[in-house]
PDB file of C-alpha atoms in Angstrom:
ATOM      1  CA  UNK B   1      62.577 -34.906  68.139  1.00  0.00           C
ATOM      2  CA  UNK B   2      59.383 -36.746  69.397  1.00  0.00           C
ATOM      3  CA  UNK B   3      57.607 -35.008  72.104  1.00  0.00           C
ATOM      4  CA  UNK B   4      56.400 -36.146  75.367  1.00  0.00           C
ATOM      5  CA  UNK B   5      52.860 -35.593  74.115  1.00  0.00           C
ATOM      6  CA  UNK B   6      53.282 -37.783  71.006  1.00  0.00           C
ATOM      7  CA  UNK B   7      54.788 -40.462  73.290  1.00  0.00           C
ATOM      8  CA  UNK B   8      51.773 -40.657  75.282  1.00  0.00           C
ATOM      9  CA  UNK B   9      49.511 -40.723  72.207  1.00  0.00           C
ATOM     10  CA  UNK B  10      51.681 -43.385  70.874  1.00  0.00           C
ATOM     11  CA  UNK B  11      51.462 -45.466  73.972  1.00  0.00           C
ATOM     12  CA  UNK B  12      47.680 -45.186  74.086  1.00  0.00           C
ATOM     13  CA  UNK B  13      47.413 -45.917  70.295  1.00  0.00           C
ATOM     14  CA  UNK B  14      49.516 -49.343  71.035  1.00  0.00           C
ATOM     15  CA  UNK B  15      47.582 -50.013  74.023  1.00  0.00           C
ATOM     16  CA  UNK B  16      44.263 -50.080  71.952  1.00  0.00           C
ATOM     17  CA  UNK B  17      45.780 -51.676  69.089  1.00  0.00           C
ATOM     18  CA  UNK B  18      47.019 -54.662  71.369  1.00  0.00           C
ATOM     19  CA  UNK B  19      43.479 -54.809  72.903  1.00  0.00           C
ATOM     20  CA  UNK B  20      42.306 -55.096  69.167  1.00  0.00           C
ATOM     21  CA  UNK B  21      44.947 -57.791  68.260  1.00  0.00           C
ATOM     22  CA  UNK B  22      43.909 -59.795  71.370  1.00  0.00           C
ATOM     23  CA  UNK B  23      40.150 -59.437  70.331  1.00  0.00           C
ATOM     24  CA  UNK B  24      40.905 -60.427  66.771  1.00  0.00           C
ATOM     25  CA  UNK B  25      42.495 -63.733  68.075  1.00  0.00           C
ATOM     26  CA  UNK B  26      39.361 -64.575  69.833  1.00  0.00           C
ATOM     27  CA  UNK B  27      37.254 -63.453  66.864  1.00  0.00           C
ATOM     28  CA  UNK B  28      39.349 -65.390  64.211  1.00  0.00           C
ATOM     29  CA  UNK B  29      38.410 -68.916  65.243  1.00  0.00           C
ATOM     30  CA  UNK B  30      34.703 -68.290  64.889  1.00  0.00           C
ATOM     31  CA  UNK B  31      34.646 -66.087  61.715  1.00  0.00           C
ATOM     32  CA  UNK B  32      34.829 -69.008  59.259  1.00  0.00           C
ATOM     33  CA  UNK B  33      33.109 -71.604  61.294  1.00  0.00           C
ATOM     34  CA  UNK B  34      30.474 -70.419  63.866  1.00  0.00           C
ATOM     35  CA  UNK B  35      29.475 -67.005  62.809  1.00  0.00           C
ATOM     36  CA  UNK B  36      28.595 -68.043  59.269  1.00  0.00           C
ATOM     37  CA  UNK B  37      25.921 -70.414  60.456  1.00  0.00           C
ATOM     38  CA  UNK B  38      24.172 -67.663  62.517  1.00  0.00           C
ATOM     39  CA  UNK B  39      21.044 -66.081  60.979  1.00  0.00           C
ATOM     40  CA  UNK B  40      22.000 -62.377  60.572  1.00  0.00           C
ATOM     41  CA  UNK B  41      19.853 -59.206  59.847  1.00  0.00           C
ATOM     42  CA  UNK B  42      20.154 -57.525  56.413  1.00  0.00           C
ATOM     43  CA  UNK B  43      22.246 -54.906  57.969  1.00  0.00           C
ATOM     44  CA  UNK B  44      25.085 -56.980  58.654  1.00  0.00           C
ATOM     45  CA  UNK B  45      28.425 -55.918  57.081  1.00  0.00           C
ATOM     46  CA  UNK B  46      30.638 -58.088  55.316  1.00  0.00           C
ATOM     47  CA  UNK B  47      33.361 -59.764  57.107  1.00  0.00           C
ATOM     48  CA  UNK B  48      36.253 -58.131  55.434  1.00  0.00           C
ATOM     49  CA  UNK B  49      34.922 -54.550  56.682  1.00  0.00           C
ATOM     50  CA  UNK B  50      35.450 -55.347  60.435  1.00  0.00           C
ATOM     51  CA  UNK B  51      39.461 -55.519  60.578  1.00  0.00           C
ATOM     52  CA  UNK B  52      39.677 -52.169  58.743  1.00  0.00           C
ATOM     53  CA  UNK B  53      36.889 -50.507  60.605  1.00  0.00           C
ATOM     54  CA  UNK B  54      38.223 -51.513  64.160  1.00  0.00           C
ATOM     55  CA  UNK B  55      41.826 -50.669  63.270  1.00  0.00           C
ATOM     56  CA  UNK B  56      40.901 -46.986  62.621  1.00  0.00           C
ATOM     57  CA  UNK B  57      38.581 -46.928  65.815  1.00  0.00           C
ATOM     58  CA  UNK B  58      41.348 -48.234  67.866  1.00  0.00           C
ATOM     59  CA  UNK B  59      43.829 -45.538  66.239  1.00  0.00           C
ATOM     60  CA  UNK B  60      41.115 -42.769  67.031  1.00  0.00           C
ATOM     61  CA  UNK B  61      40.567 -44.043  70.606  1.00  0.00           C
ATOM     62  CA  UNK B  62      44.189 -44.174  71.430  1.00  0.00           C
ATOM     63  CA  UNK B  63      44.704 -40.712  69.980  1.00  0.00           C
ATOM     64  CA  UNK B  64      41.696 -39.380  71.990  1.00  0.00           C
ATOM     65  CA  UNK B  65      43.066 -41.073  75.211  1.00  0.00           C
ATOM     66  CA  UNK B  66      46.520 -39.848  74.750  1.00  0.00           C
ATOM     67  CA  UNK B  67      45.232 -36.136  73.912  1.00  0.00           C
ATOM     68  CA  UNK B  68      43.387 -36.708  77.543  1.00  0.00           C
ATOM     69  CA  UNK B  69      46.461 -37.914  79.263  1.00  0.00           C
ATOM     70  CA  UNK B  70      48.376 -35.084  77.831  1.00  0.00           C
ATOM     71  CA  UNK B  71      46.212 -32.534  80.066  1.00  0.00           C
ATOM     72  CA  UNK B  72      47.925 -33.945  83.315  1.00  0.00           C
ATOM     73  CA  UNK B  73      47.361 -37.074  84.785  1.00  0.00           C
ATOM     74  CA  UNK B  74      47.570 -35.535  88.347  1.00  0.00           C
ATOM     75  CA  UNK B  75      44.119 -33.873  87.603  1.00  0.00           C
ATOM     76  CA  UNK B  76      41.247 -35.793  89.155  1.00  0.00           C
ATOM     77  CA  UNK B  77      39.058 -35.264  85.893  1.00  0.00           C
ATOM     78  CA  UNK B  78      41.892 -36.535  83.616  1.00  0.00           C
ATOM     79  CA  UNK B  79      42.168 -39.629  85.961  1.00  0.00           C
ATOM     80  CA  UNK B  80      38.258 -40.062  85.943  1.00  0.00           C
ATOM     81  CA  UNK B  81      38.224 -39.810  82.050  1.00  0.00           C
ATOM     82  CA  UNK B  82      41.073 -42.329  81.745  1.00  0.00           C
ATOM     83  CA  UNK B  83      39.684 -44.877  84.201  1.00  0.00           C
ATOM     84  CA  UNK B  84      36.312 -44.712  82.262  1.00  0.00           C
ATOM     85  CA  UNK B  85      38.451 -45.287  79.048  1.00  0.00           C
ATOM     86  CA  UNK B  86      40.180 -48.234  80.651  1.00  0.00           C
ATOM     87  CA  UNK B  87      37.175 -50.088  81.891  1.00  0.00           C
ATOM     88  CA  UNK B  88      35.335 -49.648  78.571  1.00  0.00           C
ATOM     89  CA  UNK B  89      38.324 -51.051  76.931  1.00  0.00           C
ATOM     90  CA  UNK B  90      38.099 -54.164  79.076  1.00  0.00           C
ATOM     91  CA  UNK B  91      34.480 -54.574  78.240  1.00  0.00           C
ATOM     92  CA  UNK B  92      35.362 -53.974  74.463  1.00  0.00           C
ATOM     93  CA  UNK B  93      37.792 -56.924  74.738  1.00  0.00           C
ATOM     94  CA  UNK B  94      35.294 -58.841  76.633  1.00  0.00           C
ATOM     95  CA  UNK B  95      32.578 -58.679  74.148  1.00  0.00           C
ATOM     96  CA  UNK B  96      34.776 -60.210  71.595  1.00  0.00           C
ATOM     97  CA  UNK B  97      35.832 -63.299  73.759  1.00  0.00           C
ATOM     98  CA  UNK B  98      32.289 -63.866  74.867  1.00  0.00           C
ATOM     99  CA  UNK B  99      30.582 -63.535  71.564  1.00  0.00           C
ATOM    100  CA  UNK B 100      33.099 -64.997  69.086  1.00  0.00           C
ATOM    101  CA  UNK B 101      35.385 -66.977  71.556  1.00  0.00           C
ATOM    102  CA  UNK B 102      32.726 -68.629  73.438  1.00  0.00           C
ATOM    103  CA  UNK B 103      29.451 -68.204  71.299  1.00  0.00           C
ATOM    104  CA  UNK B 104      27.657 -66.562  74.274  1.00  0.00           C
ATOM    105  CA  UNK B 105      25.296 -64.204  72.365  1.00  0.00           C
ATOM    106  CA  UNK B 106      23.130 -63.108  75.342  1.00  0.00           C
ATOM    107  CA  UNK B 107      25.991 -62.325  77.929  1.00  0.00           C
ATOM    108  CA  UNK B 108      27.899 -60.681  74.871  1.00  0.00           C
ATOM    109  CA  UNK B 109      24.545 -58.484  74.432  1.00  0.00           C
ATOM    110  CA  UNK B 110      24.727 -57.558  78.184  1.00  0.00           C
ATOM    111  CA  UNK B 111      28.451 -56.722  77.895  1.00  0.00           C
ATOM    112  CA  UNK B 112      27.808 -54.508  74.610  1.00  0.00           C
ATOM    113  CA  UNK B 113      24.956 -52.622  76.340  1.00  0.00           C
ATOM    114  CA  UNK B 114      27.221 -51.966  79.251  1.00  0.00           C
ATOM    115  CA  UNK B 115      30.081 -50.918  77.085  1.00  0.00           C
ATOM    116  CA  UNK B 116      27.838 -48.499  75.230  1.00  0.00           C
ATOM    117  CA  UNK B 117      26.617 -46.942  78.451  1.00  0.00           C
ATOM    118  CA  UNK B 118      30.083 -46.682  79.877  1.00  0.00           C
ATOM    119  CA  UNK B 119      31.328 -45.136  76.405  1.00  0.00           C
ATOM    120  CA  UNK B 120      28.761 -42.406  77.082  1.00  0.00           C
ATOM    121  CA  UNK B 121      30.279 -41.567  80.477  1.00  0.00           C
ATOM    122  CA  UNK B 122      33.798 -41.819  78.855  1.00  0.00           C
ATOM    123  CA  UNK B 123      32.665 -39.374  76.087  1.00  0.00           C
ATOM    124  CA  UNK B 124      31.363 -37.056  78.850  1.00  0.00           C
ATOM    125  CA  UNK B 125      34.452 -36.939  80.777  1.00  0.00           C
ATOM    126  CA  UNK B 126      36.781 -36.665  77.610  1.00  0.00           C
ATOM    127  CA  UNK B 127      34.636 -33.767  76.804  1.00  0.00           C
ATOM    128  CA  UNK B 128      35.133 -32.274  80.171  1.00  0.00           C
ATOM    129  CA  UNK B 129      38.934 -32.647  79.867  1.00  0.00           C
ATOM    130  CA  UNK B 130      39.649 -32.132  76.125  1.00  0.00           C
ATOM    131  CA  UNK B 131      36.407 -31.749  73.848  1.00  0.00           C
ATOM    132  CA  UNK B 132      38.612 -32.527  70.792  1.00  0.00           C
ATOM    133  CA  UNK B 133      39.227 -36.029  72.281  1.00  0.00           C
ATOM    134  CA  UNK B 134      35.703 -36.690  73.026  1.00  0.00           C
ATOM    135  CA  UNK B 135      34.703 -35.881  69.211  1.00  0.00           C
ATOM    136  CA  UNK B 136      37.478 -38.577  68.214  1.00  0.00           C
ATOM    137  CA  UNK B 137      35.284 -40.982  70.325  1.00  0.00           C
ATOM    138  CA  UNK B 138      32.087 -40.228  68.070  1.00  0.00           C
ATOM    139  CA  UNK B 139      32.897 -43.002  65.429  1.00  0.00           C
ATOM    140  CA  UNK B 140      33.505 -45.508  68.119  1.00  0.00           C
ATOM    141  CA  UNK B 141      30.090 -44.602  69.780  1.00  0.00           C
ATOM    142  CA  UNK B 142      28.341 -44.929  66.582  1.00  0.00           C
ATOM    143  CA  UNK B 143      29.811 -48.374  65.798  1.00  0.00           C
ATOM    144  CA  UNK B 144      29.210 -49.719  69.116  1.00  0.00           C
ATOM    145  CA  UNK B 145      25.548 -48.609  68.864  1.00  0.00           C
ATOM    146  CA  UNK B 146      25.411 -50.204  65.385  1.00  0.00           C
ATOM    147  CA  UNK B 147      27.330 -53.440  66.944  1.00  0.00           C
ATOM    148  CA  UNK B 148      24.703 -53.467  69.799  1.00  0.00           C
ATOM    149  CA  UNK B 149      21.835 -53.465  67.435  1.00  0.00           C
ATOM    150  CA  UNK B 150      23.617 -56.311  65.331  1.00  0.00           C
ATOM    151  CA  UNK B 151      24.129 -58.251  68.492  1.00  0.00           C
ATOM    152  CA  UNK B 152      20.483 -57.762  69.405  1.00  0.00           C
ATOM    153  CA  UNK B 153      19.174 -59.122  66.038  1.00  0.00           C
ATOM    154  CA  UNK B 154      21.575 -61.928  66.057  1.00  0.00           C
ATOM    155  CA  UNK B 155      20.168 -63.005  69.457  1.00  0.00           C
ATOM    156  CA  UNK B 156      16.587 -62.463  68.173  1.00  0.00           C
ATOM    157  CA  UNK B 157      17.038 -64.428  65.095  1.00  0.00           C
ATOM    158  CA  UNK B 158      18.686 -67.162  66.661  1.00  0.00           C
TER     159      UNK B 158
END
């Protein structure tokens, strides 16, 4: 029998994967047209790597958020942690829309910098509520830092 705790984690994973799917729609149109025309730094990963990395990251994010939710939504620290999580998820999707969907490199850079800062706060609040959940966000934090550097270099080179 599936527990209420597992259901919350599955709900959060599903939400994250839906956001990822919607972001992929914005991305798909440019991966084979606009994106290849840009000058990119030497540390740019191959295109095939993005989908599996983001899938794993969204699963980790959803698991972490579900673990925090399981601590009791009535608690003010849990609400604060999940509000931060929700807002960073919105910024996450916004970045894909601006960068890939609209080809707006500078506004996307501002969004991803904001995302990284908000993600640091999210990590802090997750750590207050459930440290193990915060640690599940570390690969995401590292990837967003990397993506920020990549976005910056694409702006600089173009």
